[in-house]
Every structure is written in C-alpha cells, then in structure tokens.
PDB file of C-alpha atoms in Angstrom:
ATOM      1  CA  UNK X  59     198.801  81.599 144.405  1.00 87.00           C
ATOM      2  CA  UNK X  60     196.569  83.252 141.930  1.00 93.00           C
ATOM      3  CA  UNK X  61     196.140  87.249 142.370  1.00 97.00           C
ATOM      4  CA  UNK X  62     192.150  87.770 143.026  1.00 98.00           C
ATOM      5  CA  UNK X  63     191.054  90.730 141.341  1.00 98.00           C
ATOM      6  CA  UNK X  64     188.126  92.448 141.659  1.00 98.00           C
ATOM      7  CA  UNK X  65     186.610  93.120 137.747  1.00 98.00           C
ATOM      8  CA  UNK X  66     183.609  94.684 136.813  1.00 98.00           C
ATOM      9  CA  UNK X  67     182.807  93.798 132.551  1.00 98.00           C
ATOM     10  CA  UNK X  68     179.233  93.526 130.998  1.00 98.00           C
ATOM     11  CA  UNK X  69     177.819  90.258 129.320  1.00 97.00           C
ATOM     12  CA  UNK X  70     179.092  91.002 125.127  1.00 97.00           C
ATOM     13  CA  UNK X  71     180.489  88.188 123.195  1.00 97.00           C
ATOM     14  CA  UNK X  72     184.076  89.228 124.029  1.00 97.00           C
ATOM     15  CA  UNK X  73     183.764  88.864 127.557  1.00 98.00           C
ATOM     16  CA  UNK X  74     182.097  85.058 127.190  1.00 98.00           C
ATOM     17  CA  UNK X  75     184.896  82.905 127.785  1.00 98.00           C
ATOM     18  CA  UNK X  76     186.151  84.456 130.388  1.00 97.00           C
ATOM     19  CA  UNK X  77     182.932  85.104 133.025  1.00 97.00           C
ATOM     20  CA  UNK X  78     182.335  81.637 131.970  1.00 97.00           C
ATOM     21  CA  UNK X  79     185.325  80.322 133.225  1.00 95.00           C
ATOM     22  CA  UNK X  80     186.723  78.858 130.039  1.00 97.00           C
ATOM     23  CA  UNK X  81     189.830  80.447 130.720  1.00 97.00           C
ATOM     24  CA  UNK X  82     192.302  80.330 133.468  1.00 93.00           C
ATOM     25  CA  UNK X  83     195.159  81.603 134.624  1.00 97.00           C
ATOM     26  CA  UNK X  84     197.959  80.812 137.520  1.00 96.00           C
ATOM     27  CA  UNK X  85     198.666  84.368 137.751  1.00 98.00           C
ATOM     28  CA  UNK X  86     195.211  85.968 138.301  1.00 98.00           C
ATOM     29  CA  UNK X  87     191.476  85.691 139.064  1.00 98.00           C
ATOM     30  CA  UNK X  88     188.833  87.817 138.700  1.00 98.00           C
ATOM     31  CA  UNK X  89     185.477  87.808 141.267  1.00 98.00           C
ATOM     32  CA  UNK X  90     183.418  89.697 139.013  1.00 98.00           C
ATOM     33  CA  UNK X  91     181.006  92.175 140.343  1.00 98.00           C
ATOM     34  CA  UNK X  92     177.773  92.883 138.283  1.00 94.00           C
ATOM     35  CA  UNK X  93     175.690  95.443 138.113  1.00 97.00           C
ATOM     36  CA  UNK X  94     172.826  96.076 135.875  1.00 96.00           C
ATOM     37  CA  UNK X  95     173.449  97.523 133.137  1.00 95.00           C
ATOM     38  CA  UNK X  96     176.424  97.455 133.510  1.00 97.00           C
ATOM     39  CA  UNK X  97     177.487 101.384 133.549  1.00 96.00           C
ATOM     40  CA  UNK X  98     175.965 101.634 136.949  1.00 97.00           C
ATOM     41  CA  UNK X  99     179.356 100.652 138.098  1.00 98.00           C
ATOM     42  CA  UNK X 100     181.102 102.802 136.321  1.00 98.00           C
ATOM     43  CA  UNK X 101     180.124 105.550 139.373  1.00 97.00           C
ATOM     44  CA  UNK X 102     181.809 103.140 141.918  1.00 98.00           C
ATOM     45  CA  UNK X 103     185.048 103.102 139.815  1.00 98.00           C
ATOM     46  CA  UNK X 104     185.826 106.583 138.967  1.00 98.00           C
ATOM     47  CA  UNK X 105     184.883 107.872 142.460  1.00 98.00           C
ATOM     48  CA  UNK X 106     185.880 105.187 144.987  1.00 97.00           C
ATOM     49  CA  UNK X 107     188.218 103.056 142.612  1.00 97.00           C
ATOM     50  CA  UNK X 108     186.108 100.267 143.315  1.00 98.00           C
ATOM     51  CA  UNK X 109     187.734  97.312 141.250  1.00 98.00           C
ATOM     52  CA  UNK X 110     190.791  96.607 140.029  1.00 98.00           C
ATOM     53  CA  UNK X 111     189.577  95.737 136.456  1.00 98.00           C
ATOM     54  CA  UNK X 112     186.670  97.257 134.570  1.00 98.00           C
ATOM     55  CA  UNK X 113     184.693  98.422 131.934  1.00 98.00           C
ATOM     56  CA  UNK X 114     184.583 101.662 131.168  1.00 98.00           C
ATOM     57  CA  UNK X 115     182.933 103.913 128.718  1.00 98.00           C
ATOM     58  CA  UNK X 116     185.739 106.053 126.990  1.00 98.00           C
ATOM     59  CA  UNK X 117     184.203 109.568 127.552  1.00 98.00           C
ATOM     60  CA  UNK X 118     184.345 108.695 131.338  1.00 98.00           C
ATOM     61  CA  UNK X 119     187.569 107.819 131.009  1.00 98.00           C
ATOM     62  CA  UNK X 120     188.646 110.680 129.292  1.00 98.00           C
ATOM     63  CA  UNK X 121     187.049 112.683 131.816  1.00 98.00           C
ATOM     64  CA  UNK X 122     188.733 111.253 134.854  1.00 98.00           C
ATOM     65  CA  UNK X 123     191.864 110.886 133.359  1.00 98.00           C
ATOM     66  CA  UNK X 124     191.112 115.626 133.155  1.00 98.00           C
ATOM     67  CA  UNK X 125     190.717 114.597 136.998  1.00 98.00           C
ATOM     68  CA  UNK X 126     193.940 112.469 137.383  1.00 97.00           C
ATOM     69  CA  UNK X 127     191.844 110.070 138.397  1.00 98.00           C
ATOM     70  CA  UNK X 128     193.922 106.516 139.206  1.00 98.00           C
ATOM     71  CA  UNK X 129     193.390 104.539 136.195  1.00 98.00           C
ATOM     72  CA  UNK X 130     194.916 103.366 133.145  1.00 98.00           C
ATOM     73  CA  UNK X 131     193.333 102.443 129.555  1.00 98.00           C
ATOM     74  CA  UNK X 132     193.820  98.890 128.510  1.00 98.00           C
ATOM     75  CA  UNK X 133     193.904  98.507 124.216  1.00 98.00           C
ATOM     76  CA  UNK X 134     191.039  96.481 124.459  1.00 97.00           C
ATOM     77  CA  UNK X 135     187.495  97.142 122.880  1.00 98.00           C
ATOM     78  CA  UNK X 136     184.400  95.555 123.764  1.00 97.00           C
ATOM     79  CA  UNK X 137     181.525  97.683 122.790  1.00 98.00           C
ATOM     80  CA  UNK X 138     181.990  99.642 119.246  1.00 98.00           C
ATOM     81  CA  UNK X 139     178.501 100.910 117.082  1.00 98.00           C
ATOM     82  CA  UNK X 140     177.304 103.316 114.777  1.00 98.00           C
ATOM     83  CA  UNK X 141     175.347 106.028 117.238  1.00 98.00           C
ATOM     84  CA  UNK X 142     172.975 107.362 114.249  1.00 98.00           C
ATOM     85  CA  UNK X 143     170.008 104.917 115.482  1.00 98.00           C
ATOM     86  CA  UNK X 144     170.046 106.175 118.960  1.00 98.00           C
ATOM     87  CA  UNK X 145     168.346 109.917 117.984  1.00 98.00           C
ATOM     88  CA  UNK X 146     164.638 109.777 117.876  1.00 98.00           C
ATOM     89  CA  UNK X 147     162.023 112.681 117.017  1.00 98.00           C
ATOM     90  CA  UNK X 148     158.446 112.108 118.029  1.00 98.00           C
ATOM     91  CA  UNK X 149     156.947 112.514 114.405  1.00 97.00           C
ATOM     92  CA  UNK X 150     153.394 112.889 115.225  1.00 96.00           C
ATOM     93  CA  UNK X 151     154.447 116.163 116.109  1.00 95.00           C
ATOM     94  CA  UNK X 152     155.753 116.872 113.146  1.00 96.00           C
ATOM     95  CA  UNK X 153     159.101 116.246 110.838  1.00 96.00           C
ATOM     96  CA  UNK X 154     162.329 117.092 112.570  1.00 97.00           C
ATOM     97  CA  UNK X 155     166.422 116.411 111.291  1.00 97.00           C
ATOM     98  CA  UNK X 156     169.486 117.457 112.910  1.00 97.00           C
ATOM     99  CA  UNK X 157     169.537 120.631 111.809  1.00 97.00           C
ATOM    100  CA  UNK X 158     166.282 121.813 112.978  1.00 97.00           C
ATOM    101  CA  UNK X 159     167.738 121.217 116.262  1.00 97.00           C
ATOM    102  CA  UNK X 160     168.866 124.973 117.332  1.00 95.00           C
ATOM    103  CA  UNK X 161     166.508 126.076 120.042  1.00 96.00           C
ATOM    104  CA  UNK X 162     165.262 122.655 120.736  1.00 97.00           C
ATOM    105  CA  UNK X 163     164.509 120.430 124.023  1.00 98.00           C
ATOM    106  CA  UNK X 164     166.725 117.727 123.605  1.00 98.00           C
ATOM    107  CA  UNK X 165     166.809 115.013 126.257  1.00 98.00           C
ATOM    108  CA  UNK X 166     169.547 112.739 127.381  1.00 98.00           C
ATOM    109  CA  UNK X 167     170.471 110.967 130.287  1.00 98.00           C
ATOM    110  CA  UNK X 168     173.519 112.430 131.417  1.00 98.00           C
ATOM    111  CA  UNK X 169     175.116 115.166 129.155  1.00 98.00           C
ATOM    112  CA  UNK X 170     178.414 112.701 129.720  1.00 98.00           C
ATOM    113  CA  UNK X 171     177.128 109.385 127.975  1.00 98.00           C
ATOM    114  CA  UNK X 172     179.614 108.356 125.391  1.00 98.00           C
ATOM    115  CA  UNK X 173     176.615 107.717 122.653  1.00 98.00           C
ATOM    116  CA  UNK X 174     175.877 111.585 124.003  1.00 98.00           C
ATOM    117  CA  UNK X 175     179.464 112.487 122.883  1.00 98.00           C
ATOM    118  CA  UNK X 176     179.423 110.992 119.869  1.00 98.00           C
ATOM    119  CA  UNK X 177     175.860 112.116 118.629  1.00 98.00           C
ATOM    120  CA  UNK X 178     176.677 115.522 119.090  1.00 98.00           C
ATOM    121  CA  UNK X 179     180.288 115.071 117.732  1.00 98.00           C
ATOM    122  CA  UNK X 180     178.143 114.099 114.472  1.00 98.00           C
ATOM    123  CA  UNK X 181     175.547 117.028 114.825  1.00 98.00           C
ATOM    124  CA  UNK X 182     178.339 119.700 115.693  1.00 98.00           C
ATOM    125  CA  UNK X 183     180.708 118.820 112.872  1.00 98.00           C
ATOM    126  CA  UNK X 184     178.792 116.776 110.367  1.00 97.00           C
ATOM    127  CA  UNK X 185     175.983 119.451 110.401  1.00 96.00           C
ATOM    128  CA  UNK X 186     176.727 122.223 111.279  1.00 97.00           C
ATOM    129  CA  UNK X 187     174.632 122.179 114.411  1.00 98.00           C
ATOM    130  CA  UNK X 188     175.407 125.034 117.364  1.00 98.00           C
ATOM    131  CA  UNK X 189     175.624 122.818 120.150  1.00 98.00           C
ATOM    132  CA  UNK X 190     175.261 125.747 122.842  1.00 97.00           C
ATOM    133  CA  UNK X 191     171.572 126.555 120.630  1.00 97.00           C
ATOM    134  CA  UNK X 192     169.937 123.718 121.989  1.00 98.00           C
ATOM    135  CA  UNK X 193     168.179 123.235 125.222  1.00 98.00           C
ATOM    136  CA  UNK X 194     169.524 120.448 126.862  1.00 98.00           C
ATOM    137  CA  UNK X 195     167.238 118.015 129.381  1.00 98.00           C
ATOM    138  CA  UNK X 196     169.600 116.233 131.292  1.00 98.00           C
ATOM    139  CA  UNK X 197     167.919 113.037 133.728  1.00 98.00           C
ATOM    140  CA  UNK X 198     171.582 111.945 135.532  1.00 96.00           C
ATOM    141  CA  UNK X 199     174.692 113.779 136.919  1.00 95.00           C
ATOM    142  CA  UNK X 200     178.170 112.449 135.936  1.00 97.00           C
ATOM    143  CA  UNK X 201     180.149 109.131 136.587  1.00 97.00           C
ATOM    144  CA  UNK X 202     182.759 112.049 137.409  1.00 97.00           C
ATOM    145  CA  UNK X 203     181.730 114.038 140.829  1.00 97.00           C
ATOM    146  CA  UNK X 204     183.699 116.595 140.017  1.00 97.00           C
ATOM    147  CA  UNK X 205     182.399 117.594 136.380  1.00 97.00           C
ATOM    148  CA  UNK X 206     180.076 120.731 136.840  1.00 95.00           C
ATOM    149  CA  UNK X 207     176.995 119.755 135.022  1.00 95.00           C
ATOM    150  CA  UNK X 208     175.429 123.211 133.550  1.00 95.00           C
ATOM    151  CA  UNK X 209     172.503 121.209 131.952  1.00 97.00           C
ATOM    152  CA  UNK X 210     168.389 121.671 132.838  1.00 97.00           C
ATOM    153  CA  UNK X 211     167.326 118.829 135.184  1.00 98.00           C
ATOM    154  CA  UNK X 212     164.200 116.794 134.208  1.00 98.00           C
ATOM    155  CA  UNK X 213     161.787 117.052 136.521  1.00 97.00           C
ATOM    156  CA  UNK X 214     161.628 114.052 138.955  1.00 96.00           C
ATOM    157  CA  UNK X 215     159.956 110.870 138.098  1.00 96.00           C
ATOM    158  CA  UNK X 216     159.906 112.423 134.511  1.00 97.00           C
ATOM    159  CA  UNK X 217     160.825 109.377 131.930  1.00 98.00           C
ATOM    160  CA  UNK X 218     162.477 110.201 128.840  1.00 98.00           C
ATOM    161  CA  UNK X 219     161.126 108.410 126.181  1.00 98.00           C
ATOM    162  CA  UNK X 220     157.705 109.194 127.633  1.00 98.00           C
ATOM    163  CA  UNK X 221     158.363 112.772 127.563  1.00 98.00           C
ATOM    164  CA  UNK X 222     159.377 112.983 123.894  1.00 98.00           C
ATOM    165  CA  UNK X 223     155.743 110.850 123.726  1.00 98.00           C
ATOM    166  CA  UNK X 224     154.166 113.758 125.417  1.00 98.00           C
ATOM    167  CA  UNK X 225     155.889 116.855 123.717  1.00 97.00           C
ATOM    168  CA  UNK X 226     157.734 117.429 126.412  1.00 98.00           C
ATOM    169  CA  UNK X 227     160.987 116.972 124.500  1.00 98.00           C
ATOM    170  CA  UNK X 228     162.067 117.486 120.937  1.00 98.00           C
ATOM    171  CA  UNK X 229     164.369 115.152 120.324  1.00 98.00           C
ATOM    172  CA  UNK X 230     166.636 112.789 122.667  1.00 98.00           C
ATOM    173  CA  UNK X 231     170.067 110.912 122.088  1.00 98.00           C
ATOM    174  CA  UNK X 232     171.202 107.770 123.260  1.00 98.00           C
ATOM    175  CA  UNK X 233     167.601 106.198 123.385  1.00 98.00           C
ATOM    176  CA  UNK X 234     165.680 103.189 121.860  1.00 96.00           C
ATOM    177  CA  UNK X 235     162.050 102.474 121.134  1.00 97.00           C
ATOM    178  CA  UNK X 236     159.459 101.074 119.367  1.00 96.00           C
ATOM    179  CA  UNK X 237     156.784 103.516 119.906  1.00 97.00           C
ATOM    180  CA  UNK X 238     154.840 104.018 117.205  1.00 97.00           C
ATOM    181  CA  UNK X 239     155.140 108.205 117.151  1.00 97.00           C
ATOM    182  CA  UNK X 240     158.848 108.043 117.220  1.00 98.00           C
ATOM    183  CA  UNK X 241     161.573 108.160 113.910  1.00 98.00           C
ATOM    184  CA  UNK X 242     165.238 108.191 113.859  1.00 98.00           C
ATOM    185  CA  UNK X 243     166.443 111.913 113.430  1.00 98.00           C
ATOM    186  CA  UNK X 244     168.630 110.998 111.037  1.00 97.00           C
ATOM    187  CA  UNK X 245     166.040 109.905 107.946  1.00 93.00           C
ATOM    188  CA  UNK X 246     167.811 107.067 106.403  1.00 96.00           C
ATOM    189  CA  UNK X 247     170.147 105.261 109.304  1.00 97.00           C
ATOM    190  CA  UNK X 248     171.853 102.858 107.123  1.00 97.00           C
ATOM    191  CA  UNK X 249     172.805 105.623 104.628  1.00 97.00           C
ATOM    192  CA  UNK X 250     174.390 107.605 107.627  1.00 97.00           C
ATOM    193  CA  UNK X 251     176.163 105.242 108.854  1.00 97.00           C
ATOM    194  CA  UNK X 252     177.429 104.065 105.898  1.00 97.00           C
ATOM    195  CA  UNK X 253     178.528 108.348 104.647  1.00 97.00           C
ATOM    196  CA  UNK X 254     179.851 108.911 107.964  1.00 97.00           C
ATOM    197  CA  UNK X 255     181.994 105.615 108.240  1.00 97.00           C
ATOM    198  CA  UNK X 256     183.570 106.389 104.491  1.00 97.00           C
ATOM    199  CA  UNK X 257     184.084 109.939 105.323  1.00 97.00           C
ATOM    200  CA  UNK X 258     185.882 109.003 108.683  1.00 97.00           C
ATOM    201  CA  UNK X 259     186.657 105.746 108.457  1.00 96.00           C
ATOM    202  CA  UNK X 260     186.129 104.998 111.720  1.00 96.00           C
ATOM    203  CA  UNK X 261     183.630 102.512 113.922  1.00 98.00           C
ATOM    204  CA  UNK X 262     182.774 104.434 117.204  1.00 98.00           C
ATOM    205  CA  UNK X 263     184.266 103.181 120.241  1.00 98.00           C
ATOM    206  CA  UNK X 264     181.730 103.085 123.264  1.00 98.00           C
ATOM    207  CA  UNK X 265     183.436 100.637 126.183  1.00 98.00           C
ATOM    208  CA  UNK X 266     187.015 100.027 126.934  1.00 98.00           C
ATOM    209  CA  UNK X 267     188.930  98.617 129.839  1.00 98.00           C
ATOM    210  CA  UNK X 268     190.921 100.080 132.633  1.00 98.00           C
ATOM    211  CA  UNK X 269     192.620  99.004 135.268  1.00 98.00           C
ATOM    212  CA  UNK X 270     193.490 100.565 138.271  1.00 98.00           C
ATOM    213  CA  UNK X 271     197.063 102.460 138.592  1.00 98.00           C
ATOM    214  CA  UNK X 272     197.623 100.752 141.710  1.00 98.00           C
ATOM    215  CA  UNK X 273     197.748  97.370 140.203  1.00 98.00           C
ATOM    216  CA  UNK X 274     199.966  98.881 137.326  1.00 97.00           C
ATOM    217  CA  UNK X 275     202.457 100.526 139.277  1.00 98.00           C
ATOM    218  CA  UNK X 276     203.137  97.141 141.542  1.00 98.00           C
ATOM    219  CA  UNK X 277     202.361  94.345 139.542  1.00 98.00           C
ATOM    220  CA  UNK X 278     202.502  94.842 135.674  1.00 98.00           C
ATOM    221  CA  UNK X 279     202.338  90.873 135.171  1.00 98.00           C
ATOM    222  CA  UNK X 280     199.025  90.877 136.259  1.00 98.00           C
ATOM    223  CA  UNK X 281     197.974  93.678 133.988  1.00 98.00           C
ATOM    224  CA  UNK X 282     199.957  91.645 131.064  1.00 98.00           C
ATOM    225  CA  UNK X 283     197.871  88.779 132.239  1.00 98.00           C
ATOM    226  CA  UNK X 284     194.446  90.345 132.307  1.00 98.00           C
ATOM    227  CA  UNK X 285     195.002  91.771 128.546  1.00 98.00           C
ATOM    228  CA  UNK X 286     196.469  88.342 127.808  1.00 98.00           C
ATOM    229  CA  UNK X 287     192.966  87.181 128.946  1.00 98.00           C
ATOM    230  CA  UNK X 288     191.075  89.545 127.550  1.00 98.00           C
ATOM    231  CA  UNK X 289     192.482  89.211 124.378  1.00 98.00           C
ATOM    232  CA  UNK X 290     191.703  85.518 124.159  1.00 98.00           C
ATOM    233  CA  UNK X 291     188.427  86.075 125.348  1.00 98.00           C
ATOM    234  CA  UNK X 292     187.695  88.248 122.442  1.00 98.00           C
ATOM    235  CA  UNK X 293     189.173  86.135 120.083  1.00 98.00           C
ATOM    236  CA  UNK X 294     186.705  83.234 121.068  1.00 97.00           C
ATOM    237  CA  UNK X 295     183.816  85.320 119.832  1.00 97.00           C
ATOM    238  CA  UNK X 296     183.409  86.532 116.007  1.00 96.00           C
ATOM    239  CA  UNK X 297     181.006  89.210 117.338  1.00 97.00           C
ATOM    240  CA  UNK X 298     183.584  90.594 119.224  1.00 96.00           C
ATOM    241  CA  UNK X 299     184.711  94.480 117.755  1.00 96.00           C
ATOM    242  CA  UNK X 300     188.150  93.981 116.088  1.00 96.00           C
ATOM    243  CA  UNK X 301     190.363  96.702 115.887  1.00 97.00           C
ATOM    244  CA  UNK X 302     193.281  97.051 114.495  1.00 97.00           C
ATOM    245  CA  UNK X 303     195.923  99.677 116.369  1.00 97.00           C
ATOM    246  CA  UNK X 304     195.864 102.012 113.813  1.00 97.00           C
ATOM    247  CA  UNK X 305     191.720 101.887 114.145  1.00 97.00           C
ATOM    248  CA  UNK X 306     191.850 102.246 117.508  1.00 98.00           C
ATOM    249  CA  UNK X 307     194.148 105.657 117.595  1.00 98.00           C
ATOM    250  CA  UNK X 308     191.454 106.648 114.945  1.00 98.00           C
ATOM    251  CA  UNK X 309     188.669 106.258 117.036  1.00 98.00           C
ATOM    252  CA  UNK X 310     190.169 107.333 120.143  1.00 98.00           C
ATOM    253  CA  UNK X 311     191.511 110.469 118.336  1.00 98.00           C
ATOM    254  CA  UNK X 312     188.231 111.450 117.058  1.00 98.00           C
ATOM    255  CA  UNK X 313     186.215 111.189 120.441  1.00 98.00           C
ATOM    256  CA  UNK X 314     189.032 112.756 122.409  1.00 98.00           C
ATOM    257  CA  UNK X 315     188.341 116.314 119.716  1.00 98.00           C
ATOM    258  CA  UNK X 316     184.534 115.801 120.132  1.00 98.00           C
ATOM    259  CA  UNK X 317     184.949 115.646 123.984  1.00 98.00           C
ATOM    260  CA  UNK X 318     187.059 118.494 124.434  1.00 98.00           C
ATOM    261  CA  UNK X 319     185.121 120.885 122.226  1.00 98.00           C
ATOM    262  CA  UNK X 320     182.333 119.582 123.922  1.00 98.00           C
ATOM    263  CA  UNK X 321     183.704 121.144 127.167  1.00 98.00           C
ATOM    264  CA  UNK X 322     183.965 117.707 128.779  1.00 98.00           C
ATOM    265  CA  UNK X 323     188.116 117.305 129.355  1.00 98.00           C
ATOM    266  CA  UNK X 324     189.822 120.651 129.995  1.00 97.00           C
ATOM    267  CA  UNK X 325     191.914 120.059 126.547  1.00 98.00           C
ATOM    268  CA  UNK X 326     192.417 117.226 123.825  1.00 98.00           C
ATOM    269  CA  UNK X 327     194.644 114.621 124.912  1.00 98.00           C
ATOM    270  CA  UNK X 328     196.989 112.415 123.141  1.00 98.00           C
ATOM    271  CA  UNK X 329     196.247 108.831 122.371  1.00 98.00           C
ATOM    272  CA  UNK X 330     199.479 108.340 123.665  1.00 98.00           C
ATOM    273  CA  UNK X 331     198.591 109.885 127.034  1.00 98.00           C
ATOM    274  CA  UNK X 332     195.586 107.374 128.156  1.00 98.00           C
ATOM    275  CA  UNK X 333     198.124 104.738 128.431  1.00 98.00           C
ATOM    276  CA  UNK X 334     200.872 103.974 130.885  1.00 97.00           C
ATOM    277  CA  UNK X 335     204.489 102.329 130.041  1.00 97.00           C
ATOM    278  CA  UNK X 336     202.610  99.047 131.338  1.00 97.00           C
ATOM    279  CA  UNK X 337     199.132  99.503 128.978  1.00 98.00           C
ATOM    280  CA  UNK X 338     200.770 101.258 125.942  1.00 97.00           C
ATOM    281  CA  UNK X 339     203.289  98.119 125.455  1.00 96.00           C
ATOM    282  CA  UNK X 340     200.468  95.663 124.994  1.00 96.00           C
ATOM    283  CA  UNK X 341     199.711  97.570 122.097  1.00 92.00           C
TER     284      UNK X 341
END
C-alpha cells in the first residue's frame, strides 16, 4: 500500500504533472494541501512541521536549518528569477537608484523574503550600498518564530505599494505594480539582469523542496520516490528552471554569503550541509 504523504507545492509548470495526477507511484501519494499563495504555508512547516513534503523558499530554509529545525533540502528547483524587477521607486517624487538608498524608508514584507535576500545581496555587494543605512519598513514577522526581527513595523492596515504611492516609503523590494508613479530602481532591468548574470553566472534560486527528517531517517525510498517524481514532473514542462548540479551549488553558495552577512543564519553554511546522506545522493 502506497505511503500517503502530506505535500504542500505551488501551481508552476514543474509541479503540473504531478497535482494533476499524471503520475503515479506504488510507493507514495501525496494529499496536497494548498494555500494561497503558496508561502503562507511555509509558517505551518517550519514551526509545526506540518507536511511531510513541501515547498520552501531557500532563505527560510537556511534559516531553520540555523534553528535545527527537522528538515532536509531536496536538489530540486521550482521557482528561479532575476530579482532586479521587483524594486520600485515612486518617481513622481523624484529620481531614485540603488545607491541613493542610505538613509531611506525602504519597505518589504518580511525582512526574511528570499527576493528580500537577494535584492539586498545585489545592493550590498553590487553597489556598494550600507545595508544597516537604510530604514527598513517591515509589514510581516518571520516563517522562523525564533528569528528576532529588529526591523520598524508598518503601521496596521498600512499597504505597501500604497504607501510608496503616498510618500510614505522610498523604495520597496519584492513588489509588483503597474501604477503609473512607480519605476524599477534599477533603470534599465534587462541590462541588469543580463551584467549581473555574466558577472555571476548564476540564475537566483527562490523555491526549493524539503522534506521532513522524519520521513528521511525511516523511509529513504519514499524520499527517492518523491525526487523520482519530482524530477519527472519537471521534466514534463519546458518552463520548468533547469539546473545543472554545478548551477545549483552556485546559486545556493551565493545566497547562503548574502544571508549570513545579512545577519539571517548565525554563519555561512556549506552546500554540502543542507543535505542529508538520503537528499545529497539524489544529486
């Protein structure tokens, strides 16, 4: 009889085949939980271990792994992007780029987001920016309970977009919109991207899977199943990220030194270390 596993993943083309159904297995099944979007269950699964399978943005892995929380990284990608788009200015306001930002309001929804990370990995080290210079406007605690969050609280019912609208903010990370006062920070995106990716020749990695330590410590077949799975479920999909290992370790090596001199893990971890005997085989 088939293991039932409770799995929390998001809707991208690598997931298809497999909330569809398309693909079975005698060793496992999964009765998917979903909740919208989809990192509102990430809270559930770093404090309570709610599922046995899930997504998982990398940053709040990292930072329960600095916990010892029980879960294990899975070499599997489904959510990789360029994070230059996702910085906005309101322009009516006047012309802003990164490195105005010292002494700015900058707003984001948790000072733990993954896109968060990653921006200011860019700002810090691309451009020279003094991370501890800006004022930081934070909306949401962390995924991680335990993470002491030294940030400035929004005021309640304050939106962010709205309050970069009304001069409230600066600048914010991680957001989208097609207001009509508010530019990318970063002038030209496509040129960015494009610099940033030759210089480190690496895609950002956003959302990974874990799975909990539990379910590798007593039944690695079903682990090597779900990957199996996984795998072919990405392959079904040419939007799917592809990564090769050595892209991976790349990526995962670069966010890992952006998080810990971002104060967010108590030191930088090896790729090595986010993976168990079970997870780092599949490799």
């Amino acid at each position: 009889m088939a293991m039932r596993l409770r799995t929390l993943l998001g809707d991208h083309p690598g997931t298809a085949a497999l909330k569809s159904g398309a693909l079975k297995s005698g060793l496992v099944e999964f009765d998917f939980v979903e909740y919208s979007p989809t990192n509102k269950g990430f809270k559930p699964m770093v404090r309570k271990a709610a599922f046995d399978v899930s997504e998982m943005a990398i940053v709040t892995y990292l930072m329960a792994k600095g916990f010892d929380k029980p879960m294990v990284l899975l070499p599997h990608v489904v959510m990789a992007r360029f994070q230059h788009s996702l910085a906005l200015y309101n322009a009516k306001r006047g012309t802003l780029t990164p490195t105005d930002l010292g002494g700015k309001r900058v707003g984001i929804r948790s000072f733990t987001t993954t896109t968060g990370a990653w921006l200011r990995g860019i700002l810090a080290n691309d451009y020279g920016v003094d991370l501890n210079s800006i004022d930081w406007v934070t909306f949401e605690d962390a995924h991680v309970a335990e993470f002491k969050d030294t940030t400035k609280r929004a005021p309640a019912g304050k939106q962010i977009i709205q309050m970069l609208v009304d001069g409230e903010l600066d600048a914010v990370l991680g957001e989208k919109s097609e207001h009509a006062d508010l530019k990318p920070l970063f002038a030209d995106v496509a040129a960015e991207e494009k610099a940033w990716a030759a210089k480190h020749n690496v895609v950002p990695i956003n959302h990974m899977v874990v799975v909990s330590r539990a379910l590798c410590e007593t039944n690695p077949d079903a682990v090597q199943e779900v990957h199996r799975l996984l795998t072919e479920s990405a392959a079904a999909s040419p939007a799917t990220p592809r990564f090769s290992a050595d892209e991976m370790h790349r990526s995962l090596e670069l966010i890992i030194g952006y998080s810990a001199q971002q104060g967010l893990i108590p030191r930088a971890f090896s790729v090595d270390e986010l993976f168990d005997d079970v997870t780092r085989a599949l490799w």
